Structures are given as C-alpha cells and as structure tokens.
C-alpha cells in the first residue's frame, strides 16, 4: 500500500509540474488613446477648422489598436494585431508613427530574469531594444470590479513618462488672450511642438485578476499577483476583451532577434535626436509637421 501511495503521490506531483510547464494563455487587448486637440493651431491661417477636424479624426483612428498577449508562467509576447492597410496609408512612415504610439514590433517580457526585448523600426532602421523591466511600486487597493467575468483588484503606481512615446504628451492649456494678441500682431505661425508638454510623472491605474495567477500584463506592465486586464495612465486605456487559457494550439513565446541591439536609453536618445533634427529641418511649423504626424 505504501508503494502505491508513493507512486500515486509522485504521479500527481509530476502531472502538476507538467501542467504548469505546458500552461499557456492568450489575451486580446483594445488600446485607445485620447486624441489631442490641436487648439494651438487656431492662429495658423494655413490650418482651416475642417483640416484641424480631419487631422484629429485621423489621429483618433491611429490611436485605436488591438494587441495580442501570449503568455505562460514566466514569459510573454505582446504584439499589435496585423491588419490589411488601406491604399495610401504610407506603410513605412505609419510604422514609425505606430512605434512612437506604443506599437511596433514584438514586446517580449521574461519576469524571471526581469528583462524585456522589443524590436523597433525607426527612420528606416531596425533596432532591438534589450533592457531590464521597469520596476513600479504598486499600491494594492481594496476596490474591486469584474472584467469579462473575472474578479479584478485595483492597483496604482506612479511612473516617469517616456520621451519617445507620443501618447505621454499632453496638450498645453491655451491662453485665449495671448492667442488674440498674436492674431492682432500678425503672428499667425504656430510652433507645433509648443502645443504639447511632457508631464513630470504619470499615475497608472491597473486592474488585475488573481484568478489567472501570472505576473504579466500588456506592454511593459507586470509585477502584480495576477494577469493585468486593464491599464489606464490618464490618456491611454488598454482593456482586455478576451482571454483563452490552454488552447490546443501553442505559440512560441520567445524574443525577436532582428535589429541592432541597444538599451532603452540609447534608443530614446536616437529617437529624440532624429526628431529634433526633423523639427529643425522643417522649421518646427505646424503647417509642415502636422500633416506628417497625421500620416499624410
């Protein structure tokens, strides 16, 4: 009887270990970012109200994306869902803009080694960003809600915004008196970059479910006792719309290997430098920069 008991115990332990090893899940996320209002362009005679409205609508559409997160117990890959491009969307430049808005490439996270790898394309060059996962000091709250049938708990954290993620920029508050003074003095040109500012810090609100006990989430978010099903940083909301656990077809969860290997700091410095060169080349004017940012 003892031999049978030990055999059954070993078999149960082996089955549990194998189940954990083979465990895999998939989550679909819908990402929406509040489109900026180009109020600072009101003084520019080259930008009509119709053009301004069109640019805001195109920006809103570009900021609505669908992502797929495939994960196991220790690693995950997060990638934008592939869609057919409409004619005239200028794929190359759209890839660059997408990269600056949280998309572009495959984001691989390994929570055991606390590292990540993401391939990015910028200005026609391919980069492979390899770095340590950001450590957020999550504050676990008591507030709960349901997302897709899962019981979720609230957690909050404060982080430093990235200079290379366009979603982090906020429209500056306009001064109607100054705008009127510019019109009166004949100053009709508006510096596009002057319309936005980068906040010193961003408050992140996450909703995670212990019912899926993996230390994962969308983008570079992680570090909570359960899968993160919703993230909000004030302007961007990423919400899980579907979860599939242990599907028959498995996915290879591994990092990309294409591109020049750089750290996140090196990549950010490269992007900022190139964007400053681009701004200087175009005079920083709204009439030059705005159509380009809209993908025109």
mmCIF file of C-alpha atoms in Angstrom:
data_model
loop_
_atom_site.group_PDB
_atom_site.id
_atom_site.type_symbol
_atom_site.label_atom_id
_atom_site.label_comp_id
_atom_site.label_asym_id
_atom_site.label_seq_id
_atom_site.Cartn_x
_atom_site.Cartn_y
_atom_site.Cartn_z
ATOM 1 C CA UNK A 1 0.000 0.000 0.000
ATOM 2 C CA UNK A 2 2.849 2.372 0.830
ATOM 3 C CA UNK A 3 4.408 1.775 -2.596
ATOM 4 C CA UNK A 4 1.090 2.523 -4.275
ATOM 5 C CA UNK A 5 0.680 5.684 -2.179
ATOM 6 C CA UNK A 6 4.176 6.946 -3.040
ATOM 7 C CA UNK A 7 3.616 6.109 -6.707
ATOM 8 C CA UNK A 8 0.314 7.996 -6.761
ATOM 9 C CA UNK A 9 1.891 10.976 -4.960
ATOM 10 C CA UNK A 10 4.767 11.055 -7.449
ATOM 11 C CA UNK A 11 2.355 10.783 -10.383
ATOM 12 C CA UNK A 12 0.220 13.629 -9.035
ATOM 13 C CA UNK A 13 3.268 15.863 -8.470
ATOM 14 C CA UNK A 14 4.607 15.066 -11.949
ATOM 15 C CA UNK A 15 1.221 15.827 -13.514
ATOM 16 C CA UNK A 16 1.056 19.165 -11.676
ATOM 17 C CA UNK A 17 4.578 20.082 -12.803
ATOM 18 C CA UNK A 18 3.789 19.116 -16.394
ATOM 19 C CA UNK A 19 0.558 21.125 -16.304
ATOM 20 C CA UNK A 20 2.455 24.196 -15.098
ATOM 21 C CA UNK A 21 5.100 23.678 -17.763
ATOM 22 C CA UNK A 22 2.533 23.371 -20.553
ATOM 23 C CA UNK A 23 0.307 26.184 -19.259
ATOM 24 C CA UNK A 24 -0.247 28.952 -21.768
ATOM 25 C CA UNK A 25 -2.805 31.678 -22.280
ATOM 26 C CA UNK A 26 -3.823 34.355 -24.736
ATOM 27 C CA UNK A 27 -5.415 37.729 -24.033
ATOM 28 C CA UNK A 28 -6.769 40.271 -26.520
ATOM 29 C CA UNK A 29 -6.448 43.947 -25.585
ATOM 30 C CA UNK A 30 -8.106 47.019 -27.082
ATOM 31 C CA UNK A 31 -5.955 50.130 -26.731
ATOM 32 C CA UNK A 32 -7.478 53.599 -27.017
ATOM 33 C CA UNK A 33 -5.695 56.909 -26.532
ATOM 34 C CA UNK A 34 -7.451 60.234 -26.184
ATOM 35 C CA UNK A 35 -6.682 62.129 -29.393
ATOM 36 C CA UNK A 36 -5.100 65.527 -28.732
ATOM 37 C CA UNK A 37 -6.985 68.695 -29.603
ATOM 38 C CA UNK A 38 -4.907 70.911 -31.838
ATOM 39 C CA UNK A 39 -6.198 74.091 -30.257
ATOM 40 C CA UNK A 40 -2.803 75.762 -30.594
ATOM 41 C CA UNK A 41 -3.255 75.786 -34.372
ATOM 42 C CA UNK A 42 -6.218 78.130 -34.301
ATOM 43 C CA UNK A 43 -3.964 81.078 -35.022
ATOM 44 C CA UNK A 44 -2.431 79.492 -38.115
ATOM 45 C CA UNK A 45 -4.153 80.678 -41.300
ATOM 46 C CA UNK A 46 -2.883 77.591 -43.161
ATOM 47 C CA UNK A 47 -4.893 75.288 -40.881
ATOM 48 C CA UNK A 48 -8.626 75.589 -41.501
ATOM 49 C CA UNK A 49 -11.200 74.254 -38.994
ATOM 50 C CA UNK A 50 -12.006 71.461 -41.475
ATOM 51 C CA UNK A 51 -8.326 70.472 -41.725
ATOM 52 C CA UNK A 52 -7.983 70.552 -37.945
ATOM 53 C CA UNK A 53 -11.050 68.317 -37.503
ATOM 54 C CA UNK A 54 -9.785 65.909 -40.164
ATOM 55 C CA UNK A 55 -6.368 65.635 -38.504
ATOM 56 C CA UNK A 56 -7.943 64.967 -35.105
ATOM 57 C CA UNK A 57 -10.181 62.240 -36.558
ATOM 58 C CA UNK A 58 -7.246 60.572 -38.337
ATOM 59 C CA UNK A 59 -5.191 60.729 -35.170
ATOM 60 C CA UNK A 60 -8.038 59.166 -33.154
ATOM 61 C CA UNK A 61 -8.247 56.279 -35.641
ATOM 62 C CA UNK A 62 -4.486 55.704 -35.474
ATOM 63 C CA UNK A 63 -4.682 55.594 -31.680
ATOM 64 C CA UNK A 64 -7.226 52.755 -31.627
ATOM 65 C CA UNK A 65 -5.338 49.461 -31.767
ATOM 66 C CA UNK A 66 -5.787 45.772 -30.971
ATOM 67 C CA UNK A 67 -2.987 43.782 -29.326
ATOM 68 C CA UNK A 68 -2.484 40.085 -28.568
ATOM 69 C CA UNK A 69 -0.688 38.896 -25.421
ATOM 70 C CA UNK A 70 0.500 35.266 -25.389
ATOM 71 C CA UNK A 71 1.839 34.204 -22.007
ATOM 72 C CA UNK A 72 2.959 31.306 -19.864
ATOM 73 C CA UNK A 73 4.103 31.192 -16.241
ATOM 74 C CA UNK A 74 7.271 33.212 -16.773
ATOM 75 C CA UNK A 75 7.263 34.951 -20.160
ATOM 76 C CA UNK A 76 5.012 36.673 -22.673
ATOM 77 C CA UNK A 77 4.942 38.269 -26.117
ATOM 78 C CA UNK A 78 2.769 41.304 -26.847
ATOM 79 C CA UNK A 79 2.144 42.325 -30.442
ATOM 80 C CA UNK A 80 -0.244 44.508 -32.401
ATOM 81 C CA UNK A 81 -2.823 42.539 -34.366
ATOM 82 C CA UNK A 82 -1.939 42.559 -38.041
ATOM 83 C CA UNK A 83 -4.441 44.306 -40.296
ATOM 84 C CA UNK A 84 -4.547 44.984 -44.007
ATOM 85 C CA UNK A 85 -3.589 48.576 -44.791
ATOM 86 C CA UNK A 86 -5.842 50.713 -46.938
ATOM 87 C CA UNK A 87 -4.350 52.247 -50.116
ATOM 88 C CA UNK A 88 -2.380 55.422 -49.482
ATOM 89 C CA UNK A 89 -1.591 54.739 -45.824
ATOM 90 C CA UNK A 90 2.167 55.100 -46.396
ATOM 91 C CA UNK A 91 3.152 51.907 -44.589
ATOM 92 C CA UNK A 92 6.773 52.862 -43.844
ATOM 93 C CA UNK A 93 6.009 56.119 -42.108
ATOM 94 C CA UNK A 94 2.958 54.621 -40.447
ATOM 95 C CA UNK A 95 5.254 52.012 -38.856
ATOM 96 C CA UNK A 96 7.412 54.810 -37.439
ATOM 97 C CA UNK A 97 4.398 56.667 -36.039
ATOM 98 C CA UNK A 98 2.988 53.407 -34.659
ATOM 99 C CA UNK A 99 6.298 52.776 -32.906
ATOM 100 C CA UNK A 100 6.015 56.176 -31.208
ATOM 101 C CA UNK A 101 2.488 55.366 -30.058
ATOM 102 C CA UNK A 102 3.190 52.155 -28.189
ATOM 103 C CA UNK A 103 3.086 49.808 -31.157
ATOM 104 C CA UNK A 104 5.682 48.416 -33.498
ATOM 105 C CA UNK A 105 7.337 45.036 -33.183
ATOM 106 C CA UNK A 106 7.036 42.229 -30.662
ATOM 107 C CA UNK A 107 7.379 43.058 -26.951
ATOM 108 C CA UNK A 108 8.875 40.080 -25.078
ATOM 109 C CA UNK A 109 8.889 40.013 -21.263
ATOM 110 C CA UNK A 110 10.666 37.497 -19.029
ATOM 111 C CA UNK A 111 9.565 38.042 -15.435
ATOM 112 C CA UNK A 112 12.090 35.503 -14.114
ATOM 113 C CA UNK A 113 15.097 37.418 -15.432
ATOM 114 C CA UNK A 114 13.178 40.722 -15.143
ATOM 115 C CA UNK A 115 14.168 41.679 -18.683
ATOM 116 C CA UNK A 116 12.463 42.608 -21.925
ATOM 117 C CA UNK A 117 13.236 42.641 -25.644
ATOM 118 C CA UNK A 118 11.359 44.621 -28.280
ATOM 119 C CA UNK A 119 12.125 45.147 -31.951
ATOM 120 C CA UNK A 120 11.510 48.667 -33.272
ATOM 121 C CA UNK A 121 11.750 50.282 -36.688
ATOM 122 C CA UNK A 122 12.565 53.986 -36.827
ATOM 123 C CA UNK A 123 13.608 56.142 -39.789
ATOM 124 C CA UNK A 124 14.192 53.019 -41.900
ATOM 125 C CA UNK A 125 16.482 51.376 -39.337
ATOM 126 C CA UNK A 126 15.759 48.304 -37.210
ATOM 127 C CA UNK A 127 16.603 48.293 -33.508
ATOM 128 C CA UNK A 128 16.424 45.530 -30.917
ATOM 129 C CA UNK A 129 15.901 47.134 -27.520
ATOM 130 C CA UNK A 130 17.096 44.862 -24.703
ATOM 131 C CA UNK A 131 16.844 46.098 -21.131
ATOM 132 C CA UNK A 132 15.602 45.462 -17.586
ATOM 133 C CA UNK A 133 11.884 45.571 -16.893
ATOM 134 C CA UNK A 134 10.798 48.809 -15.182
ATOM 135 C CA UNK A 135 10.062 48.289 -11.517
ATOM 136 C CA UNK A 136 6.841 50.000 -10.448
ATOM 137 C CA UNK A 137 5.987 50.396 -6.778
ATOM 138 C CA UNK A 138 2.435 49.120 -6.992
ATOM 139 C CA UNK A 139 -0.006 50.094 -4.258
ATOM 140 C CA UNK A 140 -2.617 47.339 -3.864
ATOM 141 C CA UNK A 141 -6.107 48.724 -3.273
ATOM 142 C CA UNK A 142 -9.243 47.101 -1.851
ATOM 143 C CA UNK A 143 -11.513 48.260 -4.678
ATOM 144 C CA UNK A 144 -12.765 45.504 -6.987
ATOM 145 C CA UNK A 145 -14.737 45.129 -10.208
ATOM 146 C CA UNK A 146 -15.458 42.497 -12.832
ATOM 147 C CA UNK A 147 -13.882 42.424 -16.286
ATOM 148 C CA UNK A 148 -15.111 39.718 -18.632
ATOM 149 C CA UNK A 149 -16.357 37.582 -15.757
ATOM 150 C CA UNK A 150 -13.069 37.784 -13.820
ATOM 151 C CA UNK A 151 -12.886 39.351 -10.360
ATOM 152 C CA UNK A 152 -10.296 42.130 -10.537
ATOM 153 C CA UNK A 153 -8.497 44.195 -7.930
ATOM 154 C CA UNK A 154 -7.236 47.746 -8.287
ATOM 155 C CA UNK A 155 -3.573 48.747 -8.063
ATOM 156 C CA UNK A 156 -1.932 52.122 -8.630
ATOM 157 C CA UNK A 157 1.599 53.332 -9.292
ATOM 158 C CA UNK A 158 3.485 56.436 -10.390
ATOM 159 C CA UNK A 159 5.967 56.320 -13.254
ATOM 160 C CA UNK A 160 8.189 58.638 -15.249
ATOM 161 C CA UNK A 161 6.808 59.159 -18.776
ATOM 162 C CA UNK A 162 8.824 58.190 -21.840
ATOM 163 C CA UNK A 163 10.000 60.979 -24.156
ATOM 164 C CA UNK A 164 9.683 58.666 -27.164
ATOM 165 C CA UNK A 165 6.068 57.624 -26.588
ATOM 166 C CA UNK A 166 3.838 60.251 -28.189
ATOM 167 C CA UNK A 167 0.893 59.116 -26.035
ATOM 168 C CA UNK A 168 2.579 60.583 -22.952
ATOM 169 C CA UNK A 169 2.419 64.147 -24.243
ATOM 170 C CA UNK A 170 -0.437 66.351 -23.058
ATOM 171 C CA UNK A 171 -1.912 69.406 -24.800
ATOM 172 C CA UNK A 172 -0.868 72.656 -23.164
ATOM 173 C CA UNK A 173 -3.617 74.855 -21.806
ATOM 174 C CA UNK A 174 -4.249 77.645 -24.265
ATOM 175 C CA UNK A 175 -4.312 81.287 -23.273
ATOM 176 C CA UNK A 176 -7.087 82.971 -25.272
ATOM 177 C CA UNK A 177 -5.683 86.452 -24.552
ATOM 178 C CA UNK A 178 -2.247 85.518 -25.906
ATOM 179 C CA UNK A 179 -3.830 83.883 -28.954
ATOM 180 C CA UNK A 180 -5.790 87.034 -29.664
ATOM 181 C CA UNK A 181 -2.679 89.164 -29.188
ATOM 182 C CA UNK A 182 -0.805 87.020 -31.727
ATOM 183 C CA UNK A 183 -3.606 87.429 -34.241
ATOM 184 C CA UNK A 184 -3.627 91.191 -33.739
ATOM 185 C CA UNK A 185 0.155 91.460 -34.104
ATOM 186 C CA UNK A 186 0.097 89.305 -37.229
ATOM 187 C CA UNK A 187 1.888 86.306 -35.653
ATOM 188 C CA UNK A 188 -0.058 83.548 -37.356
ATOM 189 C CA UNK A 189 2.546 80.775 -37.383
ATOM 190 C CA UNK A 190 2.344 78.267 -34.537
ATOM 191 C CA UNK A 191 5.194 76.030 -33.405
ATOM 192 C CA UNK A 192 3.731 72.515 -33.400
ATOM 193 C CA UNK A 193 5.895 71.294 -30.510
ATOM 194 C CA UNK A 194 4.763 74.230 -28.373
ATOM 195 C CA UNK A 195 1.231 72.805 -28.311
ATOM 196 C CA UNK A 196 2.251 69.841 -26.138
ATOM 197 C CA UNK A 197 4.198 69.142 -22.978
ATOM 198 C CA UNK A 198 5.510 66.067 -21.168
ATOM 199 C CA UNK A 199 4.255 65.717 -17.575
ATOM 200 C CA UNK A 200 6.796 65.068 -14.830
ATOM 201 C CA UNK A 201 5.020 61.899 -13.747
ATOM 202 C CA UNK A 202 2.120 59.697 -14.773
ATOM 203 C CA UNK A 203 -0.337 57.958 -12.446
ATOM 204 C CA UNK A 204 -1.060 54.402 -13.627
ATOM 205 C CA UNK A 205 -4.189 52.517 -12.572
ATOM 206 C CA UNK A 206 -4.265 48.757 -13.131
ATOM 207 C CA UNK A 207 -6.917 46.093 -12.651
ATOM 208 C CA UNK A 208 -5.577 42.559 -12.190
ATOM 209 C CA UNK A 209 -7.181 39.183 -11.530
ATOM 210 C CA UNK A 210 -5.679 36.612 -9.123
ATOM 211 C CA UNK A 211 -7.865 34.050 -10.917
ATOM 212 C CA UNK A 212 -5.166 33.973 -13.610
ATOM 213 C CA UNK A 213 -2.040 33.788 -11.396
ATOM 214 C CA UNK A 214 0.612 35.029 -13.816
ATOM 215 C CA UNK A 215 2.875 38.023 -13.304
ATOM 216 C CA UNK A 216 2.052 39.523 -16.707
ATOM 217 C CA UNK A 217 0.197 42.316 -18.477
ATOM 218 C CA UNK A 218 0.128 44.430 -21.649
ATOM 219 C CA UNK A 219 3.160 46.388 -22.901
ATOM 220 C CA UNK A 220 5.865 46.572 -20.213
ATOM 221 C CA UNK A 221 3.452 46.301 -17.283
ATOM 222 C CA UNK A 222 3.964 43.457 -14.816
ATOM 223 C CA UNK A 223 4.600 42.838 -11.114
ATOM 224 C CA UNK A 224 1.082 42.159 -9.796
ATOM 225 C CA UNK A 225 -0.278 38.907 -8.300
ATOM 226 C CA UNK A 226 -2.431 38.158 -11.334
ATOM 227 C CA UNK A 227 -2.886 38.952 -15.015
ATOM 228 C CA UNK A 228 -3.476 42.663 -15.648
ATOM 229 C CA UNK A 229 -6.743 43.030 -17.573
ATOM 230 C CA UNK A 230 -6.912 46.832 -17.682
ATOM 231 C CA UNK A 231 -4.401 49.689 -17.575
ATOM 232 C CA UNK A 232 -5.006 53.434 -17.629
ATOM 233 C CA UNK A 233 -2.414 56.213 -17.488
ATOM 234 C CA UNK A 234 -4.751 59.186 -17.868
ATOM 235 C CA UNK A 235 -4.775 59.410 -21.660
ATOM 236 C CA UNK A 236 -4.459 55.766 -22.728
ATOM 237 C CA UNK A 237 -6.688 52.862 -21.684
ATOM 238 C CA UNK A 238 -5.779 49.263 -22.527
ATOM 239 C CA UNK A 239 -8.682 46.895 -21.826
ATOM 240 C CA UNK A 240 -8.769 43.120 -22.186
ATOM 241 C CA UNK A 241 -11.687 41.940 -24.340
ATOM 242 C CA UNK A 242 -10.968 38.201 -24.476
ATOM 243 C CA UNK A 243 -8.995 35.541 -22.580
ATOM 244 C CA UNK A 244 -8.272 31.989 -23.749
ATOM 245 C CA UNK A 245 -6.440 29.569 -21.442
ATOM 246 C CA UNK A 246 -4.653 26.396 -22.519
ATOM 247 C CA UNK A 247 -5.734 26.456 -26.135
ATOM 248 C CA UNK A 248 -4.901 23.413 -28.238
ATOM 249 C CA UNK A 249 -2.526 25.329 -30.499
ATOM 250 C CA UNK A 250 0.552 26.592 -28.654
ATOM 251 C CA UNK A 251 2.572 29.696 -29.518
ATOM 252 C CA UNK A 252 6.355 30.023 -29.392
ATOM 253 C CA UNK A 253 6.984 32.597 -26.696
ATOM 254 C CA UNK A 254 10.451 33.868 -27.489
ATOM 255 C CA UNK A 255 12.125 37.228 -28.183
ATOM 256 C CA UNK A 256 12.792 38.678 -31.604
ATOM 257 C CA UNK A 257 16.396 38.662 -32.830
ATOM 258 C CA UNK A 258 16.295 41.219 -35.641
ATOM 259 C CA UNK A 259 17.807 44.682 -35.380
ATOM 260 C CA UNK A 260 20.758 46.460 -33.840
ATOM 261 C CA UNK A 261 20.942 45.648 -30.120
ATOM 262 C CA UNK A 262 20.653 48.793 -27.971
ATOM 263 C CA UNK A 263 19.499 49.730 -24.497
ATOM 264 C CA UNK A 264 16.264 51.655 -23.966
ATOM 265 C CA UNK A 265 18.287 54.756 -23.108
ATOM 266 C CA UNK A 266 20.305 54.536 -26.329
ATOM 267 C CA UNK A 267 17.150 54.063 -28.400
ATOM 268 C CA UNK A 268 15.378 57.003 -26.730
ATOM 269 C CA UNK A 269 18.370 59.259 -27.329
ATOM 270 C CA UNK A 270 18.462 58.251 -31.000
ATOM 271 C CA UNK A 271 14.748 58.966 -31.474
ATOM 272 C CA UNK A 272 14.857 62.324 -29.673
ATOM 273 C CA UNK A 273 17.892 63.412 -31.688
ATOM 274 C CA UNK A 274 16.293 62.457 -35.015
ATOM 275 C CA UNK A 275 13.004 64.147 -34.148
ATOM 276 C CA UNK A 276 14.845 67.340 -33.182
ATOM 277 C CA UNK A 277 16.695 67.240 -36.494
ATOM 278 C CA UNK A 278 13.411 66.704 -38.309
ATOM 279 C CA UNK A 279 11.812 69.608 -36.445
ATOM 280 C CA UNK A 280 14.710 71.947 -37.199
ATOM 281 C CA UNK A 281 14.711 70.905 -40.845
ATOM 282 C CA UNK A 282 11.017 71.771 -41.128
ATOM 283 C CA UNK A 283 11.246 74.919 -39.059
ATOM 284 C CA UNK A 284 9.037 73.392 -36.370
ATOM 285 C CA UNK A 285 5.982 74.852 -38.079
ATOM 286 C CA UNK A 286 2.555 73.325 -37.709
ATOM 287 C CA UNK A 287 1.927 73.527 -41.430
ATOM 288 C CA UNK A 288 4.946 71.228 -42.034
ATOM 289 C CA UNK A 289 4.848 68.940 -39.007
ATOM 290 C CA UNK A 290 1.148 68.402 -38.547
ATOM 291 C CA UNK A 291 0.429 66.716 -41.905
ATOM 292 C CA UNK A 292 3.434 64.427 -41.418
ATOM 293 C CA UNK A 293 2.335 63.405 -37.922
ATOM 294 C CA UNK A 294 -1.084 62.594 -39.335
ATOM 295 C CA UNK A 295 0.447 60.259 -41.898
ATOM 296 C CA UNK A 296 -0.283 62.499 -44.898
#
